Amino acid sequence: MRDEHGQVLTTRAVVGLLLVVLGVSGFAWLADAAAEGDHLAAFDPRLTTDFVAHRTADLTRVAQGISFVGNVPVLLLLTAIAAGILWLRTRRWQPVLLLVVGMGGAGALTYGLKLLIGRHRPGAAFVLGPIDTGFSFPSGHTLSSTVFFFLLAGLVWCTEVRRATKLAAVAVATVLSLAMGLSRVYLGYHWATDVLAGWLIALTWLCLIATALNYGQGRRL
């Protein structure tokens, strides 16, 4: 049994690490495109203009509400609330630690990669709301909220609930993550490639966490 589980774990670990490498490579390609203004980044100005052209009062209110959830203080509060609920319901520190480490890593990645790439945001004429003078690549709202939503969905998936509930949790996380990214382009705070990079790094970070967890569980068998 130990050997059999070890073989499965090894396969999962290799696949997980391969996905991480692909994610990092994809991010590097996007970062190069953003720096040079070519490949996908060449379409950024046109996409932003199209979003601006289709703004309405109702869509703006929805986008602002969604974007508000991705603000750092709000995500910190939501993380603290979720961690407290997890502790009260499970009395286990592992899911709480997973949430804290996952969100802490997302914050560190956002900060470090923004400084490393140093890409400027769309012009003030595009922005609906207070001007943000920080760097734009990758989108921190997109990255951190995607990690948050999918960590919660993953914790639901690992509980003893119906499969329909598990699928619903993943579907909700997907919709919320997509909505967050689109709202940032709609409001003029990010280029489309900033958002793509946010999604990509978030999923890569989640994949790395999942791979590490599978490896750790296999070592205890």
Short mmCIF file of C-alpha atoms in Angstrom, two decimals:
data_model
loop_
_atom_site.label_atom_id
_atom_site.label_comp_id
_atom_site.label_asym_id
_atom_site.label_seq_id
_atom_site.Cartn_x
_atom_site.Cartn_y
_atom_site.Cartn_z
CA MET A 1 0.00 0.00 0.00
CA ARG A 2 2.78 2.37 0.85
CA ASP A 3 4.55 1.81 -2.45
CA GLU A 4 1.32 2.14 -4.40
CA HIS A 5 0.41 5.41 -2.71
CA GLY A 6 3.94 6.62 -3.14
CA GLN A 7 3.75 6.02 -6.90
CA VAL A 8 0.46 7.91 -7.20
CA LEU A 9 1.84 10.75 -5.11
CA THR A 10 4.95 10.94 -7.27
CA THR A 11 2.85 11.19 -10.42
CA ARG A 12 0.69 13.93 -8.92
CA ALA A 13 3.74 15.78 -7.69
CA VAL A 14 5.37 15.67 -11.13
CA VAL A 15 2.17 16.88 -12.81
CA GLY A 16 1.76 19.61 -10.21
CA LEU A 17 5.32 20.83 -10.61
CA LEU A 18 4.96 20.73 -14.40
CA LEU A 19 1.89 22.95 -14.14
CA VAL A 20 3.80 25.33 -11.89
CA VAL A 21 6.63 25.54 -14.43
CA LEU A 22 4.12 26.19 -17.22
CA GLY A 23 2.43 28.86 -15.12
CA VAL A 24 5.70 30.62 -14.37
CA SER A 25 6.71 30.41 -18.04
CA GLY A 26 3.36 31.84 -19.11
CA PHE A 27 3.73 34.69 -16.65
CA ALA A 28 7.23 35.44 -17.89
CA TRP A 29 5.90 35.59 -21.46
CA LEU A 30 3.10 37.96 -20.41
CA ALA A 31 5.54 40.11 -18.44
CA ASP A 32 7.81 40.41 -21.48
CA ALA A 33 4.83 41.32 -23.66
CA ALA A 34 3.72 43.94 -21.13
CA ALA A 35 7.20 45.44 -20.98
CA GLU A 36 7.61 45.56 -24.76
CA GLY A 37 3.98 46.36 -25.63
CA ASP A 38 3.78 43.51 -28.12
CA HIS A 39 1.99 40.15 -28.49
CA LEU A 40 -1.14 40.15 -26.30
CA ALA A 41 -0.19 43.45 -24.67
CA ALA A 42 -0.53 45.15 -28.05
CA PHE A 43 -4.30 44.71 -27.77
CA ASP A 44 -4.54 46.32 -24.32
CA PRO A 45 -5.32 49.91 -25.40
CA ARG A 46 -8.05 48.76 -27.79
CA LEU A 47 -9.65 46.49 -25.17
CA THR A 48 -9.65 49.27 -22.58
CA THR A 49 -11.24 51.65 -25.09
CA ASP A 50 -13.93 49.08 -25.88
CA PHE A 51 -14.71 48.62 -22.18
CA VAL A 52 -14.97 52.37 -21.69
CA ALA A 53 -17.31 52.66 -24.68
CA HIS A 54 -19.75 50.18 -23.11
CA ARG A 55 -19.93 51.68 -19.64
CA THR A 56 -23.37 52.23 -18.11
CA ALA A 57 -24.44 53.51 -14.70
CA ASP A 58 -25.71 50.08 -13.62
CA LEU A 59 -22.60 48.23 -14.81
CA THR A 60 -20.41 50.78 -13.10
CA ARG A 61 -22.13 50.24 -9.75
CA VAL A 62 -21.76 46.47 -10.09
CA ALA A 63 -18.10 46.75 -11.08
CA GLN A 64 -17.35 49.09 -8.20
CA GLY A 65 -19.06 46.75 -5.74
CA ILE A 66 -17.11 43.75 -7.00
CA SER A 67 -13.83 45.66 -7.02
CA PHE A 68 -14.42 46.84 -3.45
CA VAL A 69 -14.23 43.23 -2.26
CA GLY A 70 -10.72 42.98 -3.68
CA ASN A 71 -9.33 45.91 -1.69
CA VAL A 72 -6.55 44.86 0.69
CA PRO A 73 -8.34 45.86 3.94
CA VAL A 74 -11.52 44.08 2.84
CA LEU A 75 -9.70 40.89 1.86
CA LEU A 76 -7.78 40.94 5.13
CA LEU A 77 -11.04 41.23 7.04
CA LEU A 78 -12.67 38.46 4.99
CA THR A 79 -9.63 36.24 5.53
CA ALA A 80 -9.78 36.81 9.28
CA ILE A 81 -13.51 36.06 9.34
CA ALA A 82 -13.11 32.92 7.24
CA ALA A 83 -10.20 31.73 9.41
CA GLY A 84 -12.29 32.27 12.55
CA ILE A 85 -15.22 30.34 11.11
CA LEU A 86 -12.93 27.50 10.02
CA TRP A 87 -11.47 27.25 13.52
CA LEU A 88 -14.87 27.30 15.21
CA ARG A 89 -16.30 24.64 12.88
CA THR A 90 -13.32 22.27 12.70
CA ARG A 91 -11.15 23.01 15.75
CA ARG A 92 -8.22 22.23 13.47
CA TRP A 93 -5.34 24.59 12.73
CA GLN A 94 -4.47 23.10 9.32
CA PRO A 95 -7.24 24.76 7.25
CA VAL A 96 -6.69 28.04 9.07
CA LEU A 97 -2.94 27.89 8.35
CA LEU A 98 -3.64 26.98 4.73
CA LEU A 99 -5.83 30.05 4.30
CA VAL A 100 -3.35 32.36 6.03
CA VAL A 101 -0.32 31.05 4.13
CA GLY A 102 -2.21 31.12 0.84
CA MET A 103 -3.30 34.72 1.26
CA GLY A 104 0.05 35.82 2.67
CA GLY A 105 1.80 34.33 -0.34
CA ALA A 106 -0.64 36.04 -2.69
CA GLY A 107 0.11 39.39 -1.07
CA ALA A 108 3.85 38.86 -1.24
CA LEU A 109 3.69 37.79 -4.89
CA THR A 110 1.61 40.83 -5.78
CA TYR A 111 3.98 43.25 -4.08
CA GLY A 112 7.18 41.65 -5.39
CA LEU A 113 6.04 41.18 -8.98
CA LYS A 114 4.65 44.70 -9.27
CA LEU A 115 8.02 46.10 -8.23
CA LEU A 116 9.87 43.73 -10.51
CA ILE A 117 7.84 44.53 -13.65
CA GLY A 118 7.14 48.19 -12.90
CA ARG A 119 4.35 48.62 -15.44
CA HIS A 120 2.28 51.81 -15.32
CA ARG A 121 -1.51 51.78 -15.18
CA PRO A 122 -3.87 53.09 -17.88
CA GLY A 123 -4.14 56.87 -18.01
CA ALA A 124 -6.26 58.82 -15.56
CA ALA A 125 -8.80 59.52 -18.30
CA PHE A 126 -9.81 55.84 -18.23
CA VAL A 127 -10.24 55.53 -14.45
CA LEU A 128 -13.62 55.51 -12.71
CA GLY A 129 -12.74 56.30 -9.11
CA PRO A 130 -9.72 57.46 -7.10
CA ILE A 131 -6.44 57.48 -9.01
CA ASP A 132 -4.03 54.69 -8.07
CA THR A 133 -0.40 55.59 -8.71
CA GLY A 134 0.99 52.14 -7.96
CA PHE A 135 2.22 49.69 -10.56
CA SER A 136 -0.32 47.60 -12.43
CA PHE A 137 1.26 44.26 -13.42
CA PRO A 138 -0.10 41.88 -12.23
CA SER A 139 -3.52 42.92 -10.97
CA GLY A 140 -3.40 42.54 -7.19
CA HIS A 141 -7.19 42.55 -6.85
CA THR A 142 -7.42 39.70 -9.35
CA LEU A 143 -4.54 37.68 -7.92
CA SER A 144 -5.47 37.88 -4.24
CA SER A 145 -9.22 37.48 -4.69
CA THR A 146 -8.76 34.48 -6.98
CA VAL A 147 -6.56 32.81 -4.38
CA PHE A 148 -9.10 33.62 -1.66
CA PHE A 149 -12.13 32.35 -3.58
CA PHE A 150 -10.47 29.14 -4.74
CA LEU A 151 -8.92 28.36 -1.37
CA LEU A 152 -12.40 28.48 0.14
CA ALA A 153 -13.74 26.37 -2.74
CA GLY A 154 -10.92 23.88 -2.20
CA LEU A 155 -11.70 23.62 1.50
CA VAL A 156 -15.35 22.96 0.66
CA TRP A 157 -14.26 20.32 -1.84
CA CYS A 158 -12.30 18.48 0.85
CA THR A 159 -15.26 18.28 3.23
CA GLU A 160 -17.91 15.58 3.43
CA VAL A 161 -20.62 17.34 1.42
CA ARG A 162 -22.54 16.44 -1.70
CA ARG A 163 -20.72 16.57 -5.00
CA ALA A 164 -23.21 19.15 -6.23
CA THR A 165 -22.16 21.42 -3.36
CA LYS A 166 -18.50 20.97 -4.24
CA LEU A 167 -19.13 21.80 -7.89
CA ALA A 168 -21.22 24.80 -6.89
CA ALA A 169 -18.36 26.11 -4.72
CA VAL A 170 -15.91 25.85 -7.63
CA ALA A 171 -18.41 27.48 -9.99
CA VAL A 172 -18.98 30.40 -7.61
CA ALA A 173 -15.24 30.87 -7.14
CA THR A 174 -14.76 30.89 -10.91
CA VAL A 175 -17.51 33.43 -11.54
CA LEU A 176 -16.32 35.74 -8.76
CA SER A 177 -12.71 35.57 -9.96
CA LEU A 178 -13.72 36.36 -13.54
CA ALA A 179 -15.95 39.19 -12.37
CA MET A 180 -13.15 40.68 -10.28
CA GLY A 181 -10.72 40.70 -13.17
CA LEU A 182 -13.20 42.15 -15.64
CA SER A 183 -14.21 44.85 -13.16
CA ARG A 184 -10.61 46.07 -12.94
CA VAL A 185 -10.39 46.54 -16.71
CA TYR A 186 -13.87 48.08 -16.84
CA LEU A 187 -12.99 50.63 -14.15
CA GLY A 188 -9.76 51.52 -15.93
CA TYR A 189 -7.35 50.45 -13.18
CA HIS A 190 -5.67 47.69 -15.19
CA TRP A 191 -4.81 46.57 -18.66
CA ALA A 192 -6.25 43.22 -19.74
CA THR A 193 -2.84 41.53 -19.60
CA ASP A 194 -2.47 42.69 -15.97
CA VAL A 195 -5.61 40.73 -15.18
CA LEU A 196 -4.52 37.68 -17.20
CA ALA A 197 -1.24 37.68 -15.28
CA GLY A 198 -3.15 37.92 -11.98
CA TRP A 199 -5.25 34.89 -12.83
CA LEU A 200 -2.23 32.93 -14.04
CA ILE A 201 -0.06 33.61 -10.98
CA ALA A 202 -2.99 32.91 -8.64
CA LEU A 203 -3.64 29.51 -10.23
CA THR A 204 0.08 28.73 -10.29
CA TRP A 205 0.38 29.57 -6.58
CA LEU A 206 -2.69 27.44 -5.79
CA CYS A 207 -1.21 24.57 -7.81
CA LEU A 208 2.05 24.84 -5.87
CA ILE A 209 0.13 24.74 -2.58
CA ALA A 210 -1.87 21.70 -3.69
CA THR A 211 1.29 19.91 -4.82
CA ALA A 212 3.00 20.60 -1.49
CA LEU A 213 -0.05 19.32 0.42
CA ASN A 214 -0.20 16.12 -1.62
CA TYR A 215 3.51 15.55 -1.08
CA GLY A 216 3.18 16.12 2.66
CA GLN A 217 0.25 13.72 2.92
CA GLY A 218 2.17 11.08 0.99
CA ARG A 219 5.18 11.36 3.30
CA ARG A 220 2.92 10.53 6.28
CA LEU A 221 1.58 7.34 4.71
#
